Amino acid sequence: MIDDIVHFFEPYIYLIVGGVKAIIIAVALTAVVPGLVWLERRLMGRFQVRLGPNRVGPFGLGQPISDSIKLLFKESIIQSSADKFLFHLAPAIVVFTAILSFAVIPITQPFEIFGQTIGPWIANIDSGILFIFAISGMGIYGKVIAGLSSNSKYSLMGGLRSSAQMISYELTLGIAALSIIVMTGSLNLVDMVKSQEAVPFILVQPLAFLLFFIAGVAETNRAPFDLPEAEQELVAGFHTEYTGMKFAMFFMGEYINMVTMSSLVTLLFLGGWNTYILPQNALTGFLAFAFKVLFLLCFFIWLRSTFPRIRYDRLMTFGWKFLLPIAIFNLLLTSALKVL
Amino acid sequence: MELLIFYPIGTLCVFLALGVVLNKSPIGSAMCLIGMMLGLAAVFAIQHAHFIAILQVIIYAGAIMVLFMFVIMLLNLKGDDTVWKTREGNTLLTGLGAVLVVGILYKMTEITGGGEFDSPTPIQETFGTTVKVGTTLFTDFVLPFEVASILLLAAMIGAVVLAKSKMDD
């Protein structure tokens, strides 16, 4: 009986496994967002010598849940002058691209279950890192469209700034990643992690790591590069006119992008699922990966509470005249050493 | 299986391409164009050309279309603006467009009618992979590649010089 069922489903097993993995990743990513909001608020409280949320549940753990319920039941307001279709489309694009780009990220080493080797990724494509860049490039449209369709000057300025900033820093991000690609000779993220079995690339390429991380903070629009949503100048930037759940979706997108960026830094520079001295198997590999990502996420929050927001023209000068030349120099040096 | 994916995507692409031309608002046109580029990327992906598909998304749908959106945002064009009326009235452009369409259609029927496509040769496994694209670009097509990059560089410097002289005035 069971054999019959197994036999019937055998040709479709890769579809089923892929679908299950996709659902797990999508659910886990959306579930991680409230936790991350809680972590950020608690940590920010500590950094600023105050308590942070502590009323709802133990350690304020119920706060993000009650916040989500509030946002879900809030009235959704659309001003009459907005383009309705695009106004609804924008937050969907932001969340969709944020979740999609996680599809190629391997969270631990491949393992066996019921005699089937399962790769802990949704898709292991040859040019995985380019896929992430391509999809995060699509994410810009969510912000641009939000700015355009709101029909408000603050939103328009926020959208304009956001797209300009993301285009500028994407270059540095790509070129910093290129030096790692030159070293591994592959665009595949799994190969990249495998080539770090002996030593993580942060020790070999410290400059590339620094450039990639700075550009990554700018790319996710986090402080001190959160110009698109500078509260003092733009009210809230591209999502000024959004309310309720649609507003929350922009935040979901931002936090998921943070997780993806931290995962990418982990894979490229911190050795991904490699545990180094500790015993290496699928479980410890996942724990090592999760620990590194969590550390980077805390680093993001630490940066936010340490640095003031920089001025817009300085942000652009910094990106184009400082980071980009260094990144190109680093790439040239790496390529020269590789050839020699 | 491939056809099962190709037909809906192909149909969608045609409709989106029509949407680019027929849409009243510039934002709508740009959105349709982005959608069509993504559809084309999907067609490449069906042909196992993952690298080309991703390049299509990064370069066309990502980089170039963002600049289009940028211009639309800076000019703040709206659908009901009177600026957006080139389609009606300009007989010369309409005529040239018609000649172009007829020419393309003629060439297409000539190629597809020649019997060359009745027995298509299967695509090689390596078609469109990173290695294949790289080696082709840097061996067979290295001269056109370099000429194109010099042309682009010259155009970029020209644009900067033009913009700068205007700013200094």
Short mmCIF file of C-alpha atoms in Angstrom, two decimals:
data_model
loop_
_atom_site.label_atom_id
_atom_site.label_comp_id
_atom_site.label_asym_id
_atom_site.label_seq_id
_atom_site.Cartn_x
_atom_site.Cartn_y
_atom_site.Cartn_z
CA MET A 1 0.00 0.00 0.00
CA ILE A 2 2.64 2.48 1.11
CA ASP A 3 4.93 1.19 -1.63
CA ASP A 4 2.21 1.96 -4.19
CA ILE A 5 1.87 5.49 -2.95
CA VAL A 6 5.64 6.02 -2.94
CA HIS A 7 5.86 4.54 -6.43
CA PHE A 8 3.11 6.85 -7.70
CA PHE A 9 4.80 9.96 -6.38
CA GLU A 10 8.36 9.01 -7.37
CA PRO A 11 8.54 11.02 -10.64
CA TYR A 12 7.21 14.11 -8.87
CA ILE A 13 9.47 13.85 -5.84
CA TYR A 14 11.66 16.79 -6.87
CA LEU A 15 8.57 18.96 -7.31
CA ILE A 16 7.21 17.99 -3.89
CA VAL A 17 10.55 18.43 -2.13
CA GLY A 18 11.12 21.78 -3.87
CA GLY A 19 7.63 23.00 -2.99
CA VAL A 20 7.97 21.98 0.65
CA LYS A 21 11.35 23.70 0.88
CA ALA A 22 9.97 26.86 -0.72
CA ILE A 23 7.06 26.96 1.74
CA ILE A 24 9.36 26.37 4.73
CA ILE A 25 11.74 29.16 3.66
CA ALA A 26 8.96 31.65 2.88
CA VAL A 27 7.16 30.99 6.18
CA ALA A 28 10.39 31.08 8.20
CA LEU A 29 11.44 34.38 6.61
CA THR A 30 8.11 36.06 7.31
CA ALA A 31 8.07 34.62 10.84
CA VAL A 32 11.57 35.92 11.52
CA VAL A 33 10.51 39.54 10.89
CA PRO A 34 8.56 40.15 14.16
CA GLY A 35 11.40 38.55 16.11
CA LEU A 36 13.89 40.81 14.40
CA VAL A 37 11.78 43.90 15.14
CA TRP A 38 11.66 42.86 18.80
CA LEU A 39 15.43 42.25 18.85
CA GLU A 40 16.09 45.63 17.27
CA ARG A 41 13.86 47.51 19.72
CA ARG A 42 15.30 45.69 22.74
CA LEU A 43 18.90 46.18 21.62
CA MET A 44 18.31 49.83 20.74
CA GLY A 45 16.86 50.27 24.22
CA ARG A 46 20.01 48.80 25.75
CA PHE A 47 22.28 50.96 23.57
CA GLN A 48 20.39 54.09 24.57
CA VAL A 49 20.27 53.17 28.29
CA ARG A 50 16.52 52.60 28.46
CA LEU A 51 14.38 49.49 28.77
CA GLY A 52 12.76 49.09 25.37
CA PRO A 53 9.42 47.22 25.00
CA ASN A 54 8.80 45.28 28.23
CA ARG A 55 5.03 45.44 28.95
CA VAL A 56 3.52 42.69 26.77
CA GLY A 57 4.61 39.24 27.92
CA PRO A 58 8.00 38.28 29.34
CA PHE A 59 10.79 40.60 28.07
CA GLY A 60 8.19 42.31 25.88
CA LEU A 61 8.10 39.25 23.62
CA GLY A 62 4.38 39.73 22.98
CA GLN A 63 4.95 43.22 21.61
CA PRO A 64 5.67 42.30 17.96
CA ILE A 65 2.65 39.96 17.92
CA SER A 66 0.27 42.62 19.21
CA ASP A 67 1.84 45.12 16.81
CA SER A 68 1.20 42.81 13.85
CA ILE A 69 -2.41 42.30 14.93
CA LYS A 70 -2.84 46.06 15.18
CA LEU A 71 -1.38 46.59 11.71
CA LEU A 72 -3.55 43.85 10.19
CA PHE A 73 -6.78 45.37 11.50
CA LYS A 74 -5.92 48.98 10.76
CA GLU A 75 -7.96 50.75 8.12
CA SER A 76 -6.19 50.93 4.77
CA ILE A 77 -6.34 54.48 3.46
CA ILE A 78 -5.66 55.33 -0.19
CA GLN A 79 -5.74 58.97 -1.22
CA SER A 80 -8.02 59.74 -4.15
CA SER A 81 -5.17 61.10 -6.29
CA ALA A 82 -3.10 57.90 -6.10
CA ASP A 83 -2.79 55.40 -8.93
CA LYS A 84 -4.76 52.53 -7.37
CA PHE A 85 -3.23 49.59 -9.21
CA LEU A 86 0.40 50.67 -8.81
CA PHE A 87 -0.26 51.73 -5.21
CA HIS A 88 -1.28 48.16 -4.37
CA LEU A 89 1.45 46.61 -6.51
CA ALA A 90 4.40 48.38 -4.86
CA PRO A 91 4.43 46.67 -1.41
CA ALA A 92 3.78 43.32 -3.10
CA ILE A 93 6.89 43.75 -5.28
CA VAL A 94 9.00 44.67 -2.24
CA VAL A 95 8.03 41.57 -0.24
CA PHE A 96 8.02 39.24 -3.26
CA THR A 97 11.55 40.14 -4.38
CA ALA A 98 12.83 40.05 -0.80
CA ILE A 99 11.60 36.49 -0.27
CA LEU A 100 12.53 35.33 -3.79
CA SER A 101 16.17 36.33 -3.49
CA PHE A 102 16.57 33.94 -0.55
CA ALA A 103 15.82 30.99 -2.87
CA VAL A 104 19.45 30.38 -3.84
CA ILE A 105 20.94 30.68 -0.34
CA PRO A 106 22.26 27.36 1.06
CA ILE A 107 21.62 27.33 4.81
CA THR A 108 23.66 24.20 5.64
CA GLN A 109 25.45 21.33 3.94
CA PRO A 110 23.42 18.74 1.96
CA PHE A 111 22.02 15.95 4.14
CA GLU A 112 20.23 12.62 3.68
CA ILE A 113 16.68 11.94 4.77
CA PHE A 114 14.70 8.74 3.90
CA GLY A 115 17.49 7.80 1.48
CA GLN A 116 17.10 11.04 -0.46
CA THR A 117 19.91 13.58 -0.55
CA ILE A 118 18.36 16.95 0.16
CA GLY A 119 20.10 20.21 -0.59
CA PRO A 120 19.22 22.85 2.00
CA TRP A 121 18.42 25.39 -0.72
CA ILE A 122 15.41 25.89 -2.97
CA ALA A 123 17.48 26.20 -6.14
CA ASN A 124 21.18 25.58 -6.65
CA ILE A 125 21.75 27.49 -9.89
CA ASP A 126 25.12 28.10 -11.52
CA SER A 127 25.03 31.87 -11.19
CA GLY A 128 23.44 32.04 -7.74
CA ILE A 129 25.11 35.26 -6.66
CA LEU A 130 24.06 37.03 -9.86
CA PHE A 131 20.51 35.82 -9.24
CA ILE A 132 20.48 37.61 -5.87
CA PHE A 133 21.81 40.81 -7.45
CA ALA A 134 19.24 40.60 -10.25
CA ILE A 135 16.31 40.07 -7.89
CA SER A 136 17.42 42.76 -5.44
CA GLY A 137 17.67 45.06 -8.49
CA MET A 138 14.00 44.28 -9.14
CA GLY A 139 13.26 45.27 -5.55
CA ILE A 140 14.14 48.87 -6.40
CA TYR A 141 10.97 49.06 -8.50
CA GLY A 142 8.81 48.47 -5.45
CA LYS A 143 10.18 51.65 -3.90
CA VAL A 144 10.18 53.63 -7.14
CA ILE A 145 6.57 52.69 -7.86
CA ALA A 146 5.52 53.44 -4.28
CA GLY A 147 7.07 56.90 -4.67
CA LEU A 148 5.48 57.51 -8.05
CA SER A 149 1.98 56.21 -7.41
CA SER A 150 1.46 57.94 -4.05
CA ASN A 151 1.27 61.31 -5.80
CA SER A 152 3.00 63.07 -2.94
CA LYS A 153 6.22 65.09 -2.98
CA TYR A 154 7.71 63.33 0.05
CA SER A 155 7.10 59.92 -1.46
CA LEU A 156 8.51 60.99 -4.81
CA MET A 157 11.69 62.34 -3.23
CA GLY A 158 12.02 59.19 -1.10
CA GLY A 159 11.61 56.93 -4.11
CA LEU A 160 14.08 58.97 -6.14
CA ARG A 161 16.68 58.91 -3.38
CA SER A 162 16.16 55.23 -2.75
CA SER A 163 16.68 54.24 -6.37
CA ALA A 164 19.70 56.54 -6.81
CA GLN A 165 21.30 55.15 -3.66
CA MET A 166 20.66 51.53 -4.54
CA ILE A 167 22.03 51.92 -8.08
CA SER A 168 25.19 53.62 -6.78
CA TYR A 169 25.95 51.11 -4.07
CA GLU A 170 25.04 48.09 -6.17
CA LEU A 171 28.22 48.77 -8.17
CA THR A 172 30.47 48.59 -5.12
CA LEU A 173 28.59 45.53 -3.90
CA GLY A 174 29.06 43.76 -7.22
CA ILE A 175 32.73 44.63 -7.61
CA ALA A 176 33.55 43.64 -4.03
CA ALA A 177 31.83 40.32 -4.68
CA LEU A 178 33.77 39.99 -7.97
CA SER A 179 37.06 39.64 -6.09
CA ILE A 180 35.57 36.62 -4.30
CA ILE A 181 34.28 35.27 -7.62
CA VAL A 182 37.80 35.65 -9.08
CA MET A 183 39.23 33.73 -6.13
CA THR A 184 36.77 30.83 -6.29
CA GLY A 185 36.33 30.84 -10.07
CA SER A 186 32.62 30.18 -9.67
CA LEU A 187 29.36 32.11 -9.40
CA ASN A 188 27.76 29.28 -7.46
CA LEU A 189 27.20 30.03 -3.76
CA VAL A 190 27.65 26.38 -2.72
CA ASP A 191 31.05 26.24 -4.46
CA MET A 192 32.01 29.49 -2.76
CA VAL A 193 31.30 28.06 0.69
CA LYS A 194 33.12 24.83 -0.20
CA SER A 195 36.27 26.73 -1.17
CA GLN A 196 36.31 28.29 2.31
CA GLU A 197 36.64 24.93 4.10
CA ALA A 198 40.18 25.70 5.23
CA VAL A 199 39.99 29.42 5.93
CA PRO A 200 37.13 31.96 5.61
CA PHE A 201 37.60 34.67 3.01
CA ILE A 202 37.34 37.47 5.59
CA LEU A 203 40.96 36.68 6.53
CA VAL A 204 42.12 36.58 2.91
CA GLN A 205 40.05 39.50 1.62
CA PRO A 206 39.46 41.87 4.57
CA LEU A 207 39.13 44.91 2.29
CA ALA A 208 36.52 43.24 0.08
CA PHE A 209 34.61 42.23 3.22
CA LEU A 210 34.56 45.80 4.52
CA LEU A 211 33.47 47.22 1.15
CA PHE A 212 30.79 44.56 0.71
CA PHE A 213 29.41 45.08 4.19
CA ILE A 214 29.27 48.90 3.90
CA ALA A 215 27.63 48.66 0.48
CA GLY A 216 25.29 46.02 1.87
CA VAL A 217 24.14 48.36 4.66
CA ALA A 218 23.53 51.07 2.06
CA GLU A 219 21.77 48.61 -0.25
CA THR A 220 19.29 47.60 2.46
CA ASN A 221 18.69 51.31 3.23
CA ARG A 222 19.68 50.89 6.85
CA ALA A 223 21.06 53.62 9.11
CA PRO A 224 23.44 55.46 8.70
CA PHE A 225 22.43 55.26 5.02
CA ASP A 226 18.65 55.45 5.55
CA LEU A 227 18.26 58.61 3.47
CA PRO A 228 15.14 57.40 1.60
CA GLU A 229 13.15 57.47 4.82
CA ALA A 230 14.84 60.37 6.61
CA GLU A 231 12.06 61.26 9.04
CA GLN A 232 13.15 64.85 9.57
CA GLU A 233 13.15 65.77 5.89
CA LEU A 234 10.80 63.37 4.13
CA VAL A 235 8.32 62.38 6.91
CA ALA A 236 8.87 58.71 6.03
CA GLY A 237 10.04 58.71 2.43
CA PHE A 238 8.47 56.47 -0.18
CA HIS A 239 5.97 54.93 2.25
CA THR A 240 4.62 58.19 3.69
CA GLU A 241 1.15 57.62 2.24
CA TYR A 242 0.85 53.96 3.20
CA THR A 243 -1.15 52.68 6.16
CA GLY A 244 -1.89 49.40 7.91
CA MET A 245 -0.62 46.15 6.47
CA LYS A 246 0.69 47.69 3.23
CA PHE A 247 2.92 49.92 5.36
CA ALA A 248 4.04 46.89 7.35
CA MET A 249 4.90 45.05 4.13
CA PHE A 250 7.59 47.63 3.32
CA PHE A 251 9.09 46.93 6.72
CA MET A 252 8.87 43.19 6.15
CA GLY A 253 10.74 43.69 2.89
CA GLU A 254 13.43 45.73 4.60
CA TYR A 255 13.98 43.20 7.39
CA ILE A 256 13.99 40.22 5.02
CA ASN A 257 16.53 42.07 2.87
CA MET A 258 18.63 42.51 6.00
CA VAL A 259 18.51 38.75 6.62
CA THR A 260 19.40 38.02 2.98
CA MET A 261 22.28 40.49 3.03
CA SER A 262 23.63 39.03 6.29
CA SER A 263 23.35 35.53 4.80
CA LEU A 264 25.20 36.65 1.69
CA VAL A 265 28.03 38.18 3.75
CA THR A 266 28.14 34.93 5.77
CA LEU A 267 28.36 32.81 2.62
CA LEU A 268 30.94 34.97 0.85
CA PHE A 269 33.22 35.93 3.71
CA LEU A 270 32.48 34.06 6.94
CA GLY A 271 32.56 30.54 5.54
CA GLY A 272 28.81 29.84 5.43
CA TRP A 273 28.00 26.55 7.18
CA ASN A 274 31.66 25.70 7.94
CA THR A 275 32.11 25.28 11.69
CA TYR A 276 35.95 25.07 11.54
CA ILE A 277 37.08 23.75 14.96
CA LEU A 278 33.69 22.33 16.04
CA PRO A 279 32.31 19.01 14.67
CA GLN A 280 30.81 19.41 11.20
CA ASN A 281 27.44 17.96 10.24
CA ALA A 282 24.17 19.28 8.84
CA LEU A 283 22.82 20.40 12.21
CA THR A 284 25.96 22.10 13.53
CA GLY A 285 26.41 23.56 10.04
CA PHE A 286 22.98 25.17 10.24
CA LEU A 287 23.65 26.41 13.76
CA ALA A 288 26.97 27.92 12.64
CA PHE A 289 25.24 29.63 9.70
CA ALA A 290 22.40 30.92 11.90
CA PHE A 291 24.83 32.18 14.54
CA LYS A 292 26.89 34.10 11.98
CA VAL A 293 23.77 35.63 10.42
CA LEU A 294 22.43 36.62 13.85
CA PHE A 295 25.75 38.20 14.73
CA LEU A 296 25.69 40.28 11.54
CA LEU A 297 22.08 41.30 12.18
CA CYS A 298 23.07 42.55 15.65
CA PHE A 299 25.94 44.39 13.95
CA PHE A 300 23.41 46.12 11.66
CA ILE A 301 21.46 47.27 14.73
CA TRP A 302 24.64 48.33 16.51
CA LEU A 303 25.57 50.48 13.50
CA ARG A 304 22.14 52.10 13.53
CA SER A 305 22.42 53.20 17.14
CA THR A 306 26.04 54.35 16.77
CA PHE A 307 26.20 56.54 13.66
CA PRO A 308 24.12 59.58 12.76
CA ARG A 309 22.58 59.68 9.27
CA ILE A 310 24.98 61.15 6.69
CA ARG A 311 24.03 63.95 4.30
CA TYR A 312 22.69 62.99 0.87
CA ASP A 313 25.47 64.53 -1.28
CA ARG A 314 28.11 63.02 1.02
CA LEU A 315 26.46 59.64 0.65
CA MET A 316 26.80 59.86 -3.13
CA THR A 317 30.39 61.20 -2.98
CA PHE A 318 31.33 58.47 -0.53
CA GLY A 319 29.90 55.78 -2.79
CA TRP A 320 31.27 56.96 -6.13
CA LYS A 321 34.56 58.65 -5.24
CA PHE A 322 35.73 56.55 -2.30
CA LEU A 323 34.21 53.08 -2.14
CA LEU A 324 34.08 52.36 -5.88
CA PRO A 325 37.76 53.18 -6.67
CA ILE A 326 38.91 51.09 -3.69
CA ALA A 327 36.71 48.22 -4.83
CA ILE A 328 38.14 48.38 -8.36
CA PHE A 329 41.69 48.56 -6.97
CA ASN A 330 41.00 45.53 -4.78
CA LEU A 331 39.62 43.62 -7.78
CA LEU A 332 42.70 44.46 -9.89
CA LEU A 333 45.02 43.38 -7.08
CA THR A 334 43.13 40.12 -6.55
CA SER A 335 43.11 39.33 -10.28
CA ALA A 336 46.84 40.09 -10.58
CA LEU A 337 47.67 37.84 -7.62
CA LYS A 338 45.42 35.13 -9.02
CA VAL A 339 47.19 35.16 -12.40
CA LEU A 340 50.71 35.22 -10.90
CA MET B 1 6.94 20.49 -20.65
CA GLU B 2 8.97 23.31 -22.14
CA LEU B 3 6.11 24.26 -24.45
CA LEU B 4 3.73 24.21 -21.51
CA ILE B 5 5.77 27.02 -19.98
CA PHE B 6 6.67 28.73 -23.22
CA TYR B 7 3.14 29.36 -24.57
CA PRO B 8 1.74 31.28 -21.59
CA ILE B 9 4.94 33.28 -21.19
CA GLY B 10 5.14 34.03 -24.92
CA THR B 11 1.51 35.17 -25.00
CA LEU B 12 2.08 37.32 -21.93
CA CYS B 13 5.16 38.87 -23.57
CA VAL B 14 3.20 39.79 -26.70
CA PHE B 15 0.42 41.39 -24.66
CA LEU B 16 2.90 43.30 -22.50
CA ALA B 17 4.73 44.51 -25.62
CA LEU B 18 1.40 45.78 -26.97
CA GLY B 19 0.84 47.40 -23.59
CA VAL B 20 4.08 49.36 -23.95
CA VAL B 21 2.80 50.98 -27.15
CA LEU B 22 -0.86 51.37 -26.30
CA ASN B 23 -0.61 52.50 -22.68
CA LYS B 24 -1.66 56.09 -22.06
CA SER B 25 0.59 56.74 -19.04
CA PRO B 26 4.40 56.63 -19.27
CA ILE B 27 4.66 54.71 -15.99
CA GLY B 28 2.31 52.06 -17.32
CA SER B 29 4.37 51.74 -20.49
CA ALA B 30 7.58 51.39 -18.51
CA MET B 31 5.98 48.75 -16.27
CA CYS B 32 4.84 46.77 -19.29
CA LEU B 33 8.35 46.96 -20.75
CA ILE B 34 9.84 45.64 -17.49
CA GLY B 35 7.32 42.81 -17.50
CA MET B 36 8.19 41.94 -21.09
CA MET B 37 11.93 41.89 -20.31
CA LEU B 38 11.27 39.51 -17.40
CA GLY B 39 9.21 37.31 -19.74
CA LEU B 40 12.09 37.21 -22.21
CA ALA B 41 14.43 36.24 -19.36
CA ALA B 42 12.07 33.36 -18.58
CA VAL B 43 12.23 32.25 -22.24
CA PHE B 44 16.05 32.21 -22.01
CA ALA B 45 15.83 30.23 -18.78
CA ILE B 46 13.67 27.58 -20.52
CA GLN B 47 16.47 27.20 -23.10
CA HIS B 48 18.90 26.36 -20.24
CA ALA B 49 20.64 29.71 -20.76
CA HIS B 50 20.52 30.67 -17.08
CA PHE B 51 23.41 33.10 -17.34
CA ILE B 52 21.86 35.00 -20.25
CA ALA B 53 18.50 35.03 -18.45
CA ILE B 54 20.07 36.58 -15.36
CA LEU B 55 22.01 39.10 -17.46
CA GLN B 56 18.73 40.01 -19.17
CA VAL B 57 17.18 40.74 -15.77
CA ILE B 58 20.20 42.63 -14.40
CA ILE B 59 20.96 44.76 -17.45
CA TYR B 60 17.66 45.35 -19.21
CA ALA B 61 14.99 44.93 -16.56
CA GLY B 62 17.27 46.22 -13.79
CA ALA B 63 19.76 48.84 -14.90
CA ILE B 64 18.28 50.32 -18.08
CA MET B 65 14.65 50.39 -16.99
CA VAL B 66 15.56 51.99 -13.66
CA LEU B 67 17.02 54.89 -15.66
CA PHE B 68 13.76 55.10 -17.65
CA MET B 69 11.83 55.26 -14.37
CA PHE B 70 14.28 57.88 -13.15
CA VAL B 71 13.54 60.14 -16.10
CA ILE B 72 9.80 59.65 -15.62
CA MET B 73 10.15 60.56 -11.96
CA LEU B 74 12.32 63.62 -12.60
CA LEU B 75 9.96 64.97 -15.24
CA ASN B 76 7.01 63.81 -13.12
CA LEU B 77 5.02 62.85 -16.21
CA LYS B 78 1.36 62.08 -15.74
CA GLY B 79 -0.97 60.12 -17.99
CA ASP B 80 -3.22 63.07 -18.77
CA ASP B 81 -0.39 65.47 -19.70
CA THR B 82 -0.50 67.11 -23.10
CA VAL B 83 3.22 66.35 -23.59
CA TRP B 84 2.24 62.78 -24.27
CA LYS B 85 0.67 63.20 -27.67
CA THR B 86 3.38 62.25 -30.16
CA ARG B 87 1.39 59.25 -31.33
CA GLU B 88 -1.31 61.30 -32.98
CA GLY B 89 -0.45 63.85 -35.59
CA ASN B 90 3.11 62.95 -36.45
CA THR B 91 2.65 61.40 -39.90
CA LEU B 92 6.35 61.04 -40.65
CA LEU B 93 7.01 58.94 -37.52
CA THR B 94 3.89 56.85 -38.12
CA GLY B 95 4.94 56.21 -41.71
CA LEU B 96 8.48 55.20 -40.75
CA GLY B 97 7.11 52.91 -38.06
CA ALA B 98 4.76 51.25 -40.54
CA VAL B 99 7.63 50.66 -43.01
CA LEU B 100 9.71 49.13 -40.20
CA VAL B 101 6.90 46.80 -39.09
CA VAL B 102 6.22 45.64 -42.66
CA GLY B 103 9.93 45.04 -43.22
CA ILE B 104 10.30 42.98 -40.03
CA LEU B 105 7.19 40.93 -40.79
CA TYR B 106 8.43 40.26 -44.34
CA LYS B 107 11.83 39.12 -43.09
CA MET B 108 10.21 36.91 -40.45
CA THR B 109 7.96 35.14 -42.93
CA GLU B 110 10.95 34.70 -45.24
CA ILE B 111 13.00 33.04 -42.52
CA THR B 112 10.26 30.86 -41.02
CA GLY B 113 8.81 29.96 -44.47
CA GLY B 114 12.15 28.69 -45.75
CA GLY B 115 11.73 25.29 -44.13
CA GLU B 116 14.78 25.85 -41.98
CA PHE B 117 12.73 25.65 -38.80
CA ASP B 118 10.83 22.48 -39.67
CA SER B 119 13.52 20.32 -38.09
CA PRO B 120 15.15 22.43 -35.38
CA THR B 121 18.57 21.33 -34.17
CA PRO B 122 18.58 20.67 -30.42
CA ILE B 123 20.35 23.26 -28.32
CA GLN B 124 23.68 22.26 -26.83
CA GLU B 125 23.82 21.79 -23.07
CA THR B 126 26.51 24.47 -22.76
CA PHE B 127 24.50 27.12 -24.65
CA GLY B 128 24.25 30.27 -22.56
CA THR B 129 26.29 29.10 -19.59
CA THR B 130 28.77 31.47 -17.97
CA VAL B 131 31.79 29.67 -19.44
CA LYS B 132 30.35 29.54 -22.96
CA VAL B 133 29.32 33.21 -23.00
CA GLY B 134 32.68 34.25 -21.55
CA THR B 135 34.83 32.30 -24.02
CA THR B 136 32.73 33.39 -27.00
CA LEU B 137 32.93 37.01 -25.93
CA PHE B 138 36.70 36.98 -25.41
CA THR B 139 37.76 34.86 -28.42
CA ASP B 140 35.47 35.08 -31.47
CA PHE B 141 33.91 38.44 -30.68
CA VAL B 142 36.71 40.20 -28.85
CA LEU B 143 37.02 43.02 -31.45
CA PRO B 144 33.31 43.98 -31.57
CA PHE B 145 33.24 43.68 -27.78
CA GLU B 146 36.12 46.12 -27.32
CA VAL B 147 34.80 48.50 -29.99
CA ALA B 148 31.41 48.54 -28.26
CA SER B 149 32.98 49.28 -24.89
CA ILE B 150 35.07 52.14 -26.32
CA LEU B 151 31.94 53.54 -27.98
CA LEU B 152 30.03 53.37 -24.69
CA LEU B 153 32.91 55.02 -22.83
CA ALA B 154 33.06 57.83 -25.40
CA ALA B 155 29.29 58.33 -25.15
CA MET B 156 29.53 58.45 -21.36
CA ILE B 157 32.33 61.04 -21.37
CA GLY B 158 30.42 63.04 -24.00
CA ALA B 159 27.31 63.07 -21.81
CA VAL B 160 29.31 64.22 -18.78
CA VAL B 161 31.02 67.00 -20.79
CA LEU B 162 27.69 68.22 -22.22
CA ALA B 163 25.99 68.22 -18.84
CA LYS B 164 28.94 69.95 -17.19
CA SER B 165 29.19 72.79 -19.73
CA LYS B 166 25.49 73.46 -19.19
CA MET B 167 25.96 73.54 -15.43
CA ASP B 168 28.89 75.99 -15.63
CA ASP B 169 26.85 78.56 -17.60
#
